[in-house]
Coordinates of N, CA and C in Angstrom, one line a residue:
Chain A
D1 N -60.8 39.2 -110.1 CA -60.5 40.6 -110.0 C -59.3 40.8 -108.9
S2 N -58.2 41.4 -109.4 CA -57.0 41.6 -108.5 C -57.2 42.7 -107.5
G3 N -58.1 43.6 -107.8 CA -58.2 44.8 -106.9 C -57.4 46.0 -107.4
V4 N -56.6 45.8 -108.4 CA -55.8 46.9 -109.0 C -56.6 47.4 -110.2
T5 N -56.8 48.7 -110.3 CA -57.6 49.3 -111.4 C -56.6 50.2 -112.2
Q6 N -56.9 50.2 -113.5 CA -56.1 51.0 -114.4 C -57.1 51.7 -115.4
T7 N -56.8 52.9 -115.7 CA -57.5 53.7 -116.7 C -56.6 54.5 -117.5
P8 N -56.9 54.7 -118.8 CA -58.0 54.1 -119.6 C -57.6 52.6 -120.0
K9 N -58.5 51.9 -120.5 CA -58.2 50.6 -121.0 C -57.5 50.6 -122.3
H10 N -57.9 51.5 -123.2 CA -57.3 51.7 -124.5 C -57.0 53.2 -124.7
L11 N -55.9 53.5 -125.4 CA -55.6 54.8 -125.7 C -54.9 54.9 -127.1
I12 N -55.5 55.7 -128.0 CA -54.9 55.8 -129.3 C -54.5 57.3 -129.5
T13 N -53.3 57.5 -129.9 CA -52.8 58.9 -130.0 C -51.8 59.0 -131.1
A14 N -51.3 60.2 -131.3 CA -50.4 60.4 -132.4 C -49.0 60.6 -131.9
T15 N -48.0 60.5 -132.8 CA -46.6 60.7 -132.4 C -46.5 62.2 -132.0
G16 N -45.6 62.3 -131.0 CA -45.3 63.6 -130.4 C -46.2 64.1 -129.3
Q17 N -47.3 63.3 -129.1 CA -48.3 63.7 -128.0 C -47.8 63.2 -126.7
R18 N -48.6 63.6 -125.7 CA -48.3 63.2 -124.3 C -49.6 62.6 -123.7
V19 N -49.4 61.5 -123.0 CA -50.6 60.8 -122.4 C -50.2 60.5 -120.9
T20 N -51.3 60.3 -120.1 CA -51.2 59.9 -118.7 C -52.0 58.6 -118.5
L21 N -51.3 57.7 -117.9 CA -52.0 56.4 -117.5 C -52.1 56.4 -116.0
R22 N -53.3 55.9 -115.5 CA -53.6 56.0 -114.1 C -53.8 54.6 -113.5
C23 N -53.3 54.5 -112.3 CA -53.4 53.2 -111.6 C -53.8 53.4 -110.1
S24 N -54.8 52.6 -109.7 CA -55.1 52.5 -108.2 C -54.7 51.2 -107.7
P25 N -53.9 51.1 -106.7 CA -53.4 49.8 -106.1 C -54.5 49.2 -105.3
R26 N -54.3 47.9 -104.9 CA -55.1 47.2 -104.0 C -55.1 47.9 -102.7
S27 N -56.3 47.9 -102.0 CA -56.4 48.5 -100.7 C -55.3 47.9 -99.8
G28 N -54.5 48.8 -99.1 CA -53.5 48.4 -98.2 C -52.1 48.2 -98.8
D29 N -52.0 48.2 -100.2 CA -50.7 48.0 -100.8 C -50.0 49.4 -100.9
L30 N -48.8 49.4 -100.5 CA -48.0 50.7 -100.6 C -47.1 50.8 -101.8
S31 N -46.7 49.6 -102.3 CA -45.8 49.6 -103.5 C -46.6 49.5 -104.8
V32 N -46.2 50.4 -105.7 CA -46.8 50.3 -107.1 C -45.7 50.2 -108.1
Y33 N -45.9 49.3 -109.0 CA -44.9 49.0 -110.1 C -45.5 49.3 -111.4
W34 N -44.7 49.7 -112.4 CA -45.2 49.9 -113.8 C -44.3 49.0 -114.6
Y35 N -45.0 48.2 -115.5 CA -44.3 47.3 -116.5 C -44.8 47.6 -117.9
Q36 N -44.0 47.4 -118.8 CA -44.3 47.6 -120.3 C -44.2 46.2 -121.0
Q37 N -45.2 45.9 -121.8 CA -45.2 44.7 -122.6 C -45.2 45.1 -124.1
S38 N -44.1 45.0 -124.7 CA -44.1 45.3 -126.2 C -44.1 44.0 -126.9
L39 N -44.4 44.2 -128.3 CA -44.4 43.0 -129.1 C -43.2 42.2 -129.0
D40 N -43.3 40.9 -128.8 CA -42.2 39.9 -128.8 C -41.2 40.1 -127.6
Q41 N -41.7 40.9 -126.6 CA -40.8 41.1 -125.4 C -41.6 40.7 -124.2
G42 N -40.9 40.2 -123.2 CA -41.6 39.9 -121.9 C -41.9 41.2 -121.2
L43 N -42.6 41.1 -120.1 CA -42.9 42.3 -119.3 C -41.6 42.9 -118.8
Q44 N -41.5 44.2 -119.1 CA -40.2 44.9 -118.7 C -40.6 45.9 -117.6
F45 N -39.8 45.8 -116.5 CA -40.0 46.7 -115.4 C -39.6 48.1 -115.7
L46 N -40.5 49.0 -115.4 CA -40.1 50.4 -115.6 C -39.7 51.2 -114.4
I47 N -40.6 51.2 -113.4 CA -40.4 52.0 -112.2 C -41.2 51.5 -111.0
Q48 N -40.7 51.7 -109.8 CA -41.4 51.3 -108.6 C -41.5 52.5 -107.7
Y49 N -42.7 52.7 -107.1 CA -42.9 53.7 -106.1 C -43.4 53.0 -104.8
Y50 N -43.0 53.5 -103.7 CA -43.4 53.0 -102.4 C -43.8 54.1 -101.5
N51 N -45.0 54.1 -101.1 CA -45.6 55.2 -100.2 C -45.2 56.6 -100.6
G52 N -45.3 56.8 -101.9 CA -45.1 58.1 -102.4 C -43.7 58.5 -103.0
E53 N -42.8 57.6 -102.7 CA -41.4 57.9 -103.1 C -41.0 56.9 -104.2
E54 N -40.2 57.4 -105.2 CA -39.6 56.5 -106.2 C -38.5 55.7 -105.5
R55 N -38.6 54.4 -105.8 CA -37.6 53.5 -105.1 C -36.8 52.6 -106.0
A56 N -37.2 52.4 -107.2 CA -36.4 51.6 -108.2 C -36.8 52.0 -109.6
K57 N -35.7 52.0 -110.4 CA -36.0 52.3 -111.8 C -35.4 51.2 -112.7
G58 N -36.1 50.9 -113.8 CA -35.6 50.0 -114.8 C -35.2 50.7 -116.0
N59 N -35.4 50.2 -117.2 CA -35.0 50.8 -118.4 C -36.1 51.8 -118.8
I60 N -36.4 52.8 -118.0 CA -37.4 53.7 -118.3 C -36.8 54.9 -119.1
L61 N -37.5 55.2 -120.2 CA -37.0 56.3 -121.0 C -37.1 57.7 -120.3
E62 N -36.2 58.6 -120.7 CA -36.3 59.9 -120.0 C -37.6 60.7 -120.4
R63 N -38.2 60.3 -121.5 CA -39.5 60.9 -121.9 C -40.7 60.4 -121.0
F64 N -40.4 59.4 -120.2 CA -41.4 58.8 -119.3 C -41.2 59.2 -117.9
S65 N -42.2 59.5 -117.2 CA -42.1 59.8 -115.8 C -43.3 59.3 -115.0
A66 N -43.2 59.2 -113.7 CA -44.3 58.7 -112.9 C -44.3 59.4 -111.6
Q67 N -45.4 59.2 -110.9 CA -45.5 59.7 -109.5 C -46.6 58.9 -108.8
Q68 N -46.4 58.9 -107.5 CA -47.4 58.2 -106.6 C -47.9 59.3 -105.6
F69 N -49.2 59.4 -105.6 CA -49.9 60.5 -104.8 C -50.2 60.1 -103.4
P70 N -50.5 61.0 -102.5 CA -50.7 60.7 -101.1 C -51.8 59.6 -100.9
D71 N -52.8 59.5 -101.8 CA -53.8 58.5 -101.7 C -53.3 57.1 -102.3
L72 N -52.1 57.1 -102.7 CA -51.3 55.9 -103.2 C -51.6 55.6 -104.7
H73 N -52.5 56.3 -105.3 CA -52.7 56.0 -106.7 C -51.5 56.6 -107.5
S74 N -51.2 56.0 -108.6 CA -50.0 56.4 -109.4 C -50.4 56.8 -110.8
E75 N -49.6 57.6 -111.4 CA -49.7 58.0 -112.8 C -48.4 57.8 -113.5
L76 N -48.5 57.3 -114.7 CA -47.3 57.2 -115.6 C -47.6 58.1 -116.8
N77 N -46.6 59.1 -116.9 CA -46.7 60.1 -118.0 C -45.7 59.7 -119.1
L78 N -46.3 59.7 -120.3 CA -45.4 59.4 -121.5 C -45.5 60.6 -122.4
S79 N -44.4 61.1 -122.7 CA -44.4 62.3 -123.6 C -43.6 62.1 -124.8
S80 N -43.7 63.1 -125.8 CA -43.1 63.0 -127.1 C -43.2 61.6 -127.7
L81 N -44.4 61.1 -127.7 CA -44.6 59.7 -128.0 C -44.1 59.3 -129.4
E82 N -43.5 58.1 -129.5 CA -43.0 57.6 -130.8 C -43.8 56.3 -131.1
L83 N -43.7 55.9 -132.3 CA -44.4 54.7 -132.7 C -44.0 53.5 -131.9
G84 N -42.7 53.4 -131.5 CA -42.2 52.3 -130.7 C -42.7 52.3 -129.3
D85 N -43.4 53.3 -128.8 CA -44.0 53.3 -127.5 C -45.3 52.6 -127.4
S86 N -45.8 52.2 -128.6 CA -47.0 51.4 -128.6 C -46.8 50.1 -127.8
A87 N -47.6 49.8 -126.8 CA -47.4 48.7 -126.0 C -48.6 48.5 -125.0
L88 N -48.5 47.5 -124.2 CA -49.5 47.3 -123.1 C -48.7 47.7 -121.9
Y89 N -49.3 48.6 -121.1 CA -48.7 49.1 -119.9 C -49.5 48.5 -118.7
F90 N -48.7 47.8 -117.8 CA -49.4 47.2 -116.6 C -48.9 48.0 -115.4
C91 N -49.8 48.1 -114.5 CA -49.5 48.5 -113.1 C -49.7 47.3 -112.2
A92 N -48.9 47.2 -111.2 CA -49.0 46.1 -110.2 C -48.8 46.7 -108.8
S93 N -49.3 46.1 -107.8 CA -49.1 46.6 -106.5 C -48.8 45.4 -105.5
S94 N -48.1 45.7 -104.5 CA -47.8 44.8 -103.4 C -47.7 45.5 -102.1
E95 N -47.7 44.7 -101.0 CA -47.8 45.4 -99.7 C -46.5 46.1 -99.4
R96 N -45.4 45.5 -99.6 CA -44.2 46.0 -99.1 C -43.2 46.5 -100.2
L97 N -42.1 47.0 -99.7 CA -41.1 47.6 -100.6 C -40.1 46.5 -101.2
A98 N -39.5 45.8 -100.2 CA -38.5 44.9 -100.6 C -38.2 43.9 -99.5
G99 N -37.4 42.9 -99.8 CA -36.9 42.0 -98.8 C -37.9 40.9 -98.5
V100 N -39.0 40.8 -99.1 CA -39.9 39.7 -98.9 C -40.5 39.2 -100.2
A101 N -40.9 38.0 -100.3 CA -41.5 37.4 -101.5 C -42.9 37.8 -101.7
D102 N -43.2 39.1 -101.7 CA -44.6 39.6 -101.8 C -45.1 39.2 -103.2
T103 N -46.4 38.8 -103.2 CA -47.1 38.7 -104.5 C -47.4 40.0 -105.1
Q104 N -47.1 40.2 -106.4 CA -47.6 41.5 -107.0 C -48.9 41.2 -107.7
Y105 N -49.8 42.0 -107.5 CA -51.1 41.9 -108.2 C -51.3 42.9 -109.3
F106 N -51.6 42.4 -110.5 CA -51.6 43.2 -111.7 C -53.0 43.7 -112.0
G107 N -53.0 44.9 -112.6 CA -54.2 45.5 -113.1 C -54.4 45.0 -114.5
P108 N -55.5 45.4 -115.2 CA -55.9 44.9 -116.5 C -55.1 45.5 -117.6
G109 N -54.3 46.5 -117.3 CA -53.4 47.1 -118.4 C -54.1 48.2 -119.2
T110 N -53.2 49.0 -119.7 CA -53.7 50.0 -120.7 C -53.0 49.8 -122.0
R111 N -53.8 49.6 -123.1 CA -53.1 49.4 -124.4 C -53.0 50.7 -125.1
L112 N -51.7 51.1 -125.3 CA -51.4 52.4 -126.0 C -51.0 52.1 -127.4
T113 N -51.7 52.8 -128.3 CA -51.4 52.7 -129.7 C -51.0 54.1 -130.2
V114 N -49.8 54.2 -130.7 CA -49.3 55.5 -131.2 C -49.3 55.4 -132.7
L115 N -50.0 56.3 -133.4 CA -50.1 56.3 -134.8 C -49.3 57.4 -135.5
Chain B
I1 N -26.7 41.6 -117.0 CA -28.1 41.4 -117.4 C -28.6 40.1 -116.9
L2 N -29.8 40.1 -116.3 CA -30.4 38.9 -115.7 C -31.4 38.4 -116.7
N3 N -31.2 37.2 -117.3 CA -32.1 36.7 -118.2 C -32.9 35.5 -117.6
V4 N -34.2 35.6 -117.8 CA -35.1 34.6 -117.4 C -35.7 34.0 -118.7
E5 N -35.5 32.7 -118.8 CA -35.9 32.0 -120.1 C -36.9 31.0 -119.8
Q6 N -37.9 30.9 -120.7 CA -39.0 29.9 -120.6 C -39.0 29.1 -121.8
S7 N -39.3 27.8 -121.6 CA -39.5 26.9 -122.7 C -40.6 25.8 -122.4
P8 N -41.3 25.4 -123.4 CA -41.2 25.9 -124.8 C -41.9 27.3 -124.9
Q9 N -41.8 27.8 -126.1 CA -42.4 29.1 -126.4 C -43.9 28.9 -126.5
S10 N -44.4 27.8 -127.1 CA -45.8 27.5 -127.2 C -46.0 26.0 -127.1
L11 N -47.2 25.6 -126.8 CA -47.5 24.2 -126.6 C -49.0 24.0 -126.9
H12 N -49.2 23.0 -127.8 CA -50.6 22.6 -128.1 C -50.8 21.2 -127.6
V13 N -51.8 21.0 -126.7 CA -52.1 19.7 -126.2 C -53.6 19.4 -126.3
Q14 N -53.9 18.1 -126.2 CA -55.3 17.7 -126.2 C -55.9 17.7 -124.7
E15 N -57.2 18.0 -124.7 CA -57.8 17.9 -123.4 C -57.5 16.6 -122.7
G16 N -57.1 16.7 -121.4 CA -56.8 15.5 -120.6 C -55.3 15.2 -120.6
D17 N -54.5 15.8 -121.5 CA -53.1 15.6 -121.4 C -52.5 16.3 -120.2
S18 N -51.4 15.8 -119.7 CA -50.7 16.5 -118.7 C -49.5 17.1 -119.4
T19 N -49.1 18.2 -118.9 CA -48.0 19.0 -119.5 C -47.1 19.7 -118.5
N20 N -45.9 20.1 -118.9 CA -45.1 20.9 -118.0 C -44.2 21.9 -118.8
F21 N -43.9 23.0 -118.2 CA -43.0 24.0 -118.8 C -41.9 24.2 -117.9
T22 N -40.8 24.9 -118.4 CA -39.6 25.2 -117.7 C -39.3 26.6 -117.6
C23 N -38.8 27.1 -116.5 CA -38.3 28.4 -116.3 C -36.9 28.3 -115.8
S24 N -36.0 29.0 -116.5 CA -34.5 29.0 -116.1 C -34.1 30.4 -115.8
F25 N -33.3 30.5 -114.8 CA -32.9 31.8 -114.3 C -31.5 31.7 -113.7
P26 N -30.8 32.9 -113.6 CA -29.5 32.9 -113.0 C -29.7 32.6 -111.5
S27 N -28.9 31.6 -110.9 CA -29.1 31.2 -109.6 C -28.4 32.1 -108.5
S28 N -27.4 32.8 -109.0 CA -26.7 33.7 -108.0 C -27.6 34.8 -107.5
N29 N -27.6 35.1 -106.2 CA -28.4 36.1 -105.6 C -29.9 36.0 -105.8
F30 N -30.3 34.8 -106.1 CA -31.7 34.5 -106.3 C -32.5 34.8 -105.0
Y31 N -33.7 35.3 -105.1 CA -34.5 35.5 -103.9 C -35.9 34.8 -104.0
A32 N -36.6 35.0 -105.1 CA -37.9 34.4 -105.2 C -38.3 34.2 -106.6
L33 N -39.1 33.2 -106.9 CA -39.6 32.8 -108.2 C -41.1 32.9 -108.2
H34 N -41.7 33.6 -109.2 CA -43.1 33.8 -109.3 C -43.7 33.1 -110.5
W35 N -44.8 32.5 -110.5 CA -45.5 32.0 -111.6 C -46.8 32.8 -111.8
Y36 N -47.1 33.2 -113.0 CA -48.4 33.9 -113.3 C -49.1 33.2 -114.5
R37 N -50.4 33.3 -114.4 CA -51.2 32.8 -115.5 C -51.9 34.0 -116.2
W38 N -51.7 34.1 -117.5 CA -52.2 35.3 -118.2 C -53.1 34.9 -119.3
E39 N -54.4 35.2 -119.2 CA -55.4 35.0 -120.3 C -55.5 36.3 -121.0
T40 N -55.7 36.1 -122.3 CA -55.8 37.3 -123.2 C -56.9 38.2 -122.7
A41 N -56.6 39.5 -122.7 CA -57.5 40.6 -122.3 C -57.8 40.6 -120.8
K42 N -57.0 39.9 -120.0 CA -57.2 39.9 -118.6 C -55.9 40.3 -117.9
S43 N -55.9 40.4 -116.6 CA -54.7 40.7 -115.8 C -53.9 39.4 -115.6
P44 N -52.6 39.5 -115.6 CA -51.8 38.3 -115.1 C -52.3 38.0 -113.7
E45 N -52.5 36.7 -113.5 CA -53.0 36.2 -112.2 C -51.9 35.4 -111.5
A46 N -51.6 35.8 -110.3 CA -50.6 35.1 -109.5 C -51.0 33.7 -109.2
L47 N -50.0 32.8 -109.5 CA -50.3 31.4 -109.1 C -49.4 31.0 -107.9
F48 N -48.1 31.1 -108.0 CA -47.3 30.7 -106.9 C -46.1 31.7 -106.7
V49 N -45.6 31.7 -105.4 CA -44.3 32.4 -105.1 C -43.5 31.4 -104.4
M50 N -42.3 31.1 -104.8 CA -41.5 30.1 -104.1 C -40.1 30.8 -103.9
T51 N -39.5 30.4 -102.7 CA -38.2 31.0 -102.4 C -37.2 30.0 -102.0
L52 N -37.5 28.8 -101.5 CA -36.5 27.9 -101.0 C -36.3 26.7 -102.0
N53 N -35.0 26.3 -102.0 CA -34.6 25.2 -102.9 C -35.5 24.0 -102.5
G54 N -36.1 23.3 -103.5 CA -36.9 22.2 -103.2 C -38.4 22.5 -102.9
D55 N -38.7 23.8 -102.9 CA -40.1 24.2 -102.7 C -41.0 23.5 -103.7
E56 N -42.2 23.1 -103.3 CA -43.2 22.6 -104.2 C -44.5 23.3 -103.7
K57 N -45.2 23.8 -104.7 CA -46.5 24.4 -104.4 C -47.6 23.7 -105.3
K58 N -48.8 23.7 -104.8 CA -49.9 23.1 -105.6 C -51.2 23.9 -105.5
K59 N -51.9 24.0 -106.6 CA -53.2 24.7 -106.6 C -54.1 23.9 -107.6
G60 N -54.9 23.1 -107.0 CA -55.8 22.3 -107.9 C -54.9 21.3 -108.8
R61 N -55.1 21.4 -110.1 CA -54.4 20.6 -111.0 C -53.0 21.1 -111.4
I62 N -52.7 22.3 -110.9 CA -51.4 23.0 -111.2 C -50.4 22.9 -110.1
S63 N -49.2 22.5 -110.4 CA -48.2 22.5 -109.3 C -46.9 23.0 -109.9
A64 N -46.0 23.4 -109.0 CA -44.7 23.9 -109.4 C -43.6 23.5 -108.4
T65 N -42.4 23.3 -109.0 CA -41.2 23.0 -108.2 C -40.1 24.0 -108.4
L66 N -39.2 24.1 -107.5 CA -38.1 25.1 -107.6 C -36.8 24.4 -107.2
N67 N -35.8 24.7 -108.1 CA -34.4 24.3 -107.8 C -33.5 25.5 -107.9
T68 N -33.2 26.1 -106.8 CA -32.4 27.3 -106.8 C -30.9 27.1 -107.1
K69 N -30.4 25.9 -106.8 CA -29.0 25.6 -107.0 C -28.6 25.6 -108.5
E70 N -29.5 25.0 -109.3 CA -29.3 24.9 -110.7 C -30.0 25.9 -111.5
G71 N -30.9 26.7 -110.8 CA -31.6 27.8 -111.5 C -32.7 27.4 -112.4
Y72 N -33.7 26.6 -111.9 CA -34.8 26.3 -112.8 C -36.1 26.0 -111.9
S73 N -37.2 26.2 -112.6 CA -38.5 25.8 -111.9 C -39.4 25.2 -113.0
Y74 N -40.2 24.2 -112.6 CA -41.1 23.5 -113.5 C -42.5 23.8 -113.0
L75 N -43.4 24.0 -114.0 CA -44.8 24.2 -113.8 C -45.5 23.0 -114.4
Y76 N -46.3 22.3 -113.7 CA -47.0 21.1 -114.2 C -48.5 21.3 -114.2
I77 N -49.2 20.9 -115.3 CA -50.6 20.9 -115.3 C -51.1 19.5 -115.6
K78 N -51.9 19.0 -114.6 CA -52.3 17.6 -114.8 C -53.7 17.6 -115.4
G79 N -53.9 16.7 -116.4 CA -55.2 16.7 -117.0 C -55.7 18.0 -117.6
S80 N -55.0 18.6 -118.5 CA -55.3 19.9 -119.1 C -56.7 20.0 -119.5
Q81 N -57.3 21.2 -119.3 CA -58.7 21.5 -119.7 C -58.6 22.7 -120.6
P82 N -59.6 22.9 -121.5 CA -59.6 24.1 -122.4 C -59.4 25.4 -121.6
E83 N -60.0 25.5 -120.4 CA -59.9 26.7 -119.6 C -58.5 27.0 -119.1
D84 N -57.6 26.0 -119.2 CA -56.2 26.2 -118.9 C -55.4 27.0 -119.9
S85 N -56.0 27.1 -121.1 CA -55.4 27.8 -122.2 C -55.1 29.3 -121.8
A86 N -53.8 29.6 -121.8 CA -53.3 30.9 -121.4 C -51.8 31.0 -121.6
T87 N -51.2 32.1 -121.4 CA -49.8 32.3 -121.3 C -49.3 32.2 -119.9
Y88 N -48.3 31.3 -119.6 CA -47.8 31.1 -118.3 C -46.5 31.8 -118.2
L89 N -46.4 32.8 -117.3 CA -45.2 33.6 -117.1 C -44.5 33.2 -115.8
C90 N -43.2 33.2 -115.9 CA -42.4 33.1 -114.6 C -41.6 34.4 -114.5
A91 N -41.3 34.7 -113.3 CA -40.5 36.0 -113.0 C -39.7 35.7 -111.8
T92 N -38.5 36.4 -111.7 CA -37.7 36.3 -110.6 C -37.5 37.6 -109.9
N93 N -37.2 37.5 -108.6 CA -37.0 38.7 -107.8 C -35.6 38.4 -107.1
Y94 N -34.7 39.3 -107.3 CA -33.4 39.1 -106.7 C -33.1 39.9 -105.4
G95 N -34.3 40.3 -104.8 CA -34.2 41.0 -103.5 C -33.4 42.3 -103.6
G96 N -32.7 42.6 -102.5 CA -32.1 43.9 -102.5 C -33.1 45.0 -102.0
A97 N -33.0 46.1 -102.6 CA -33.8 47.3 -102.2 C -35.1 47.4 -102.9
T98 N -35.5 46.4 -103.7 CA -36.7 46.4 -104.4 C -37.2 45.0 -104.7
N99 N -38.5 44.9 -104.8 CA -39.2 43.6 -105.2 C -39.5 43.6 -106.7
K100 N -38.8 44.4 -107.5 CA -39.1 44.4 -108.9 C -39.0 43.0 -109.5
L101 N -39.8 42.7 -110.5 CA -39.7 41.3 -111.1 C -39.1 41.4 -112.5
I102 N -38.4 40.3 -112.8 CA -37.8 40.1 -114.1 C -38.5 39.0 -114.7
F103 N -39.2 39.2 -115.8 CA -40.1 38.2 -116.4 C -39.4 37.5 -117.6
G104 N -39.8 36.2 -117.7 CA -39.5 35.5 -119.0 C -40.6 35.9 -120.0
T105 N -40.4 35.4 -121.2 CA -41.4 35.8 -122.3 C -42.6 34.9 -122.3
G106 N -42.6 33.9 -121.5 CA -43.9 33.1 -121.3 C -44.0 31.9 -122.2
T107 N -44.8 31.0 -121.8 CA -45.2 29.8 -122.6 C -46.7 29.9 -122.9
L108 N -47.0 29.9 -124.1 CA -48.4 29.9 -124.6 C -49.0 28.5 -124.7
L109 N -49.9 28.2 -123.8 CA -50.6 26.9 -123.8 C -51.9 26.9 -124.5
A110 N -52.2 26.1 -125.5 CA -53.5 25.9 -126.1 C -53.9 24.5 -125.9
V111 N -55.1 24.4 -125.2 CA -55.7 23.0 -125.0 C -56.9 22.8 -125.9
Q112 N -56.8 21.8 -126.7 CA -57.8 21.5 -127.7 C -58.8 20.6 -127.0
P113 N -60.1 20.9 -127.2 CA -61.2 20.0 -126.6 C -61.2 18.7 -127.4

């Protein structure tokens, strides 16, 4: 058990809908990362938050947004969903923002299926 | 675009065989190399983080080496067991203002009893 929790585990929804994925980092970790795993692709970095502030963005679609709350949990919001958004979404956490070789600890992921 | 490549894509071995995989990455501005073990329906589990050229890390029967000058890392598993069956992912971190990771697509290892 990595100490990172994600809910829900599975989500099935229809095109055009909006969903929210939730992540609680390990105790003491200030950085939260979101990654997307699509078919035939490696884990792709989406966005990083550190202590409540957005600090780095990857190839995250404009339809996607995220935030980190004062208690450090994070939510990833996906809207106007398309079939191609079906993927496994991982949250990871680490102690620090940058500049060190911190281990990132991964949650169990949320599998999103868009029908 | 920073590409992290892993080979082979998949590997089938017999119990007791030793095996190794490769991770290749751009060596310029390199900061750290991470190895993860990912079993189906579980979280990717951190194995090693390495930063220095020549680094070697070991955890039980699994070990890893790092060559930052030529941009590659090897992961070795000695005496593979069925419970070693998993996808092994490597990822790089190029430092700067974020610790975001760039992942390879992984090597799927299947160990037959």
